[in-house]
C-alpha cells in the first residue's frame, strides 16, 4: 500500500487494481436552498400545518416543520496523462473508474496537450473494458504537457456550463508544464471562483509532509490549492477518499 506505483511490478499493479475497485468515495455534501418536510427544524411548514388542521375540522395540531435539503457535491477528476506521469496515470485512471462506479456525480477528464472527457467510457462496469475504451479516446497519451491551456479550456467550456459550480476539483499532475504560467494562473483563478475547493495530487510530493513546490507551474497554482496530496501510492489515494467527506 505504501509502495510507489512506478516501482510496482505488473503483478503488484494487478493486486492494487483489485484493492482500488473496492474503494467507496463519499463526496462532501451541501445544504441547498430547497427544503423538505422534517420532524424537527427551524422553519415552520405552515401549508402542511394548516392542511392537517383542516383534516381535523380546525382542531389545533402540532406544528409541522421543514428542513433544507442536503445534496452531494459534484466531484471532478482531471488526470495528467503526459509522458512524465506515465508511472502513475494508469493507476490514477483505475482510481477514477472506481470513483465513477461508487457515485454517479463524478466527471473525469484526461489532459496532456489537449483536454478529453472520458466520463462515458468509465461508466462500463468492467474495469478492463472501461480503461481500454478510455485509452482509445485519449489521443495524447504519454505526450507533452500543457496544464494551463487544458485547465483554461475546462474552465471556459465545461466549467461555465455549471459542471464545476460548487464542485470539488481534483487535479492529478506532477506540475511539469510547458505552457505559459500566466495562462495557468488565469485558469486556476477562474476554477477557484467556480468550484467549492481544489485538491492537487502531485506524485513528487511523496510521503514528505514538508514538501514545497519546485516547478514554476506548482508555484503559480499553489495560491489557489486548498489541499495538496501526493497520489503516488495506494495509501495516498485512501487518504483522499477519507478526506473527501470533510472538505
mmCIF file of N, CA, C and O in Angstrom, residues 7 9 20-21 26 55-56 101 117 132 137 139 143 151-152 168 170 188 197 211 221 224-225 229-230 246:
data_model
loop_
_atom_site.group_PDB
_atom_site.id
_atom_site.type_symbol
_atom_site.label_atom_id
_atom_site.label_comp_id
_atom_site.label_asym_id
_atom_site.label_seq_id
_atom_site.Cartn_x
_atom_site.Cartn_y
_atom_site.Cartn_z
ATOM 1 N N UNK A 7 7.207 1.967 -8.954
ATOM 2 C CA UNK A 7 8.114 0.907 -8.528
ATOM 3 C C UNK A 7 7.441 -0.452 -8.441
ATOM 4 O O UNK A 7 8.099 -1.445 -8.117
ATOM 5 N N UNK A 9 5.643 -3.944 -9.633
ATOM 6 C CA UNK A 9 5.694 -4.896 -10.745
ATOM 7 C C UNK A 9 4.300 -5.044 -11.353
ATOM 8 O O UNK A 9 3.309 -4.552 -10.803
ATOM 9 N N UNK A 20 -8.264 -1.136 -5.321
ATOM 10 C CA UNK A 20 -8.892 0.128 -5.681
ATOM 11 C C UNK A 20 -10.333 -0.057 -6.129
ATOM 12 O O UNK A 20 -11.163 0.840 -5.964
ATOM 13 N N UNK A 21 -10.641 -1.217 -6.689
ATOM 14 C CA UNK A 21 -12.015 -1.488 -7.118
ATOM 15 C C UNK A 21 -12.980 -1.523 -5.937
ATOM 16 O O UNK A 21 -14.195 -1.386 -6.120
ATOM 17 N N UNK A 26 -16.969 9.037 -0.908
ATOM 18 C CA UNK A 26 -18.133 9.769 -0.422
ATOM 19 C C UNK A 26 -17.859 11.258 -0.577
ATOM 20 O O UNK A 26 -17.186 11.857 0.277
ATOM 21 N N UNK A 55 -58.033 18.879 8.070
ATOM 22 C CA UNK A 55 -58.495 17.495 8.110
ATOM 23 C C UNK A 55 -59.188 17.182 9.435
ATOM 24 O O UNK A 55 -60.054 16.306 9.511
ATOM 25 N N UNK A 56 -58.805 17.903 10.483
ATOM 26 C CA UNK A 56 -59.396 17.698 11.812
ATOM 27 C C UNK A 56 -60.446 18.752 12.122
ATOM 28 O O UNK A 56 -60.755 19.011 13.297
ATOM 29 N N UNK A 101 -17.777 4.355 -10.391
ATOM 30 C CA UNK A 101 -18.694 3.277 -10.033
ATOM 31 C C UNK A 101 -19.322 3.504 -8.666
ATOM 32 O O UNK A 101 -20.421 3.014 -8.383
ATOM 33 N N UNK A 117 -12.715 14.383 -22.344
ATOM 34 C CA UNK A 117 -13.678 13.895 -21.348
ATOM 35 C C UNK A 117 -13.845 12.386 -21.528
ATOM 36 O O UNK A 117 -14.153 11.911 -22.625
ATOM 37 N N UNK A 132 -9.732 0.390 -21.400
ATOM 38 C CA UNK A 132 -9.331 0.269 -22.804
ATOM 39 C C UNK A 132 -10.067 1.287 -23.667
ATOM 40 O O UNK A 132 -9.472 1.920 -24.549
ATOM 41 N N UNK A 137 -9.854 6.810 -26.404
ATOM 42 C CA UNK A 137 -10.391 8.164 -26.575
ATOM 43 C C UNK A 137 -9.324 9.234 -26.387
ATOM 44 O O UNK A 137 -9.437 10.334 -26.933
ATOM 45 N N UNK A 139 -5.992 10.782 -27.236
ATOM 46 C CA UNK A 139 -5.056 10.692 -28.355
ATOM 47 C C UNK A 139 -3.668 11.200 -27.988
ATOM 48 O O UNK A 139 -2.712 10.959 -28.739
ATOM 49 N N UNK A 143 2.334 11.987 -24.014
ATOM 50 C CA UNK A 143 2.906 13.040 -24.842
ATOM 51 C C UNK A 143 3.399 14.213 -24.008
ATOM 52 O O UNK A 143 3.891 14.054 -22.891
ATOM 53 N N UNK A 151 -6.529 23.319 -18.443
ATOM 54 C CA UNK A 151 -7.386 23.785 -17.353
ATOM 55 C C UNK A 151 -8.201 24.995 -17.773
ATOM 56 O O UNK A 151 -9.364 25.154 -17.369
ATOM 57 N N UNK A 152 -7.611 25.853 -18.591
ATOM 58 C CA UNK A 152 -8.334 27.012 -19.089
ATOM 59 C C UNK A 152 -9.490 26.577 -19.988
ATOM 60 O O UNK A 152 -10.587 27.145 -19.918
ATOM 61 N N UNK A 168 -16.005 19.782 -6.107
ATOM 62 C CA UNK A 168 -14.652 19.517 -5.626
ATOM 63 C C UNK A 168 -13.820 19.082 -6.824
ATOM 64 O O UNK A 168 -14.113 18.053 -7.449
ATOM 65 N N UNK A 170 -10.362 17.770 -8.363
ATOM 66 C CA UNK A 170 -9.124 17.067 -8.010
ATOM 67 C C UNK A 170 -8.238 17.019 -9.249
ATOM 68 O O UNK A 170 -8.607 16.410 -10.258
ATOM 69 N N UNK A 188 -6.438 28.754 -13.006
ATOM 70 C CA UNK A 188 -6.608 28.380 -11.607
ATOM 71 C C UNK A 188 -7.469 29.402 -10.866
ATOM 72 O O UNK A 188 -8.290 29.030 -10.009
ATOM 73 N N UNK A 197 -13.804 23.690 -3.793
ATOM 74 C CA UNK A 197 -12.428 23.504 -3.332
ATOM 75 C C UNK A 197 -11.629 22.803 -4.413
ATOM 76 O O UNK A 197 -12.179 22.077 -5.249
ATOM 77 N N UNK A 211 6.883 19.123 2.004
ATOM 78 C CA UNK A 211 7.122 19.373 0.581
ATOM 79 C C UNK A 211 6.764 20.807 0.208
ATOM 80 O O UNK A 211 5.744 21.352 0.649
ATOM 81 N N UNK A 221 0.265 27.708 -9.139
ATOM 82 C CA UNK A 221 -1.029 27.127 -8.744
ATOM 83 C C UNK A 221 -1.206 27.061 -7.235
ATOM 84 O O UNK A 221 -2.335 26.946 -6.750
ATOM 85 N N UNK A 224 -3.950 28.840 -5.170
ATOM 86 C CA UNK A 224 -5.359 28.504 -5.392
ATOM 87 C C UNK A 224 -5.690 27.085 -4.954
ATOM 88 O O UNK A 224 -6.821 26.633 -5.159
ATOM 89 N N UNK A 225 -4.741 26.374 -4.366
ATOM 90 C CA UNK A 225 -4.951 24.984 -3.960
ATOM 91 C C UNK A 225 -5.405 24.950 -2.500
ATOM 92 O O UNK A 225 -4.770 25.552 -1.628
ATOM 93 N N UNK A 229 -1.980 16.843 -1.885
ATOM 94 C CA UNK A 229 -1.680 15.461 -1.538
ATOM 95 C C UNK A 229 -0.693 14.907 -2.561
ATOM 96 O O UNK A 229 -0.339 15.568 -3.532
ATOM 97 N N UNK A 230 -0.262 13.646 -2.335
ATOM 98 C CA UNK A 230 0.749 13.079 -3.222
ATOM 99 C C UNK A 230 0.136 12.249 -4.356
ATOM 100 O O UNK A 230 0.375 12.517 -5.524
ATOM 101 N N UNK A 246 -14.930 15.524 4.347
ATOM 102 C CA UNK A 246 -14.697 16.625 5.277
ATOM 103 C C UNK A 246 -14.451 17.947 4.586
ATOM 104 O O UNK A 246 -14.350 18.977 5.252
#
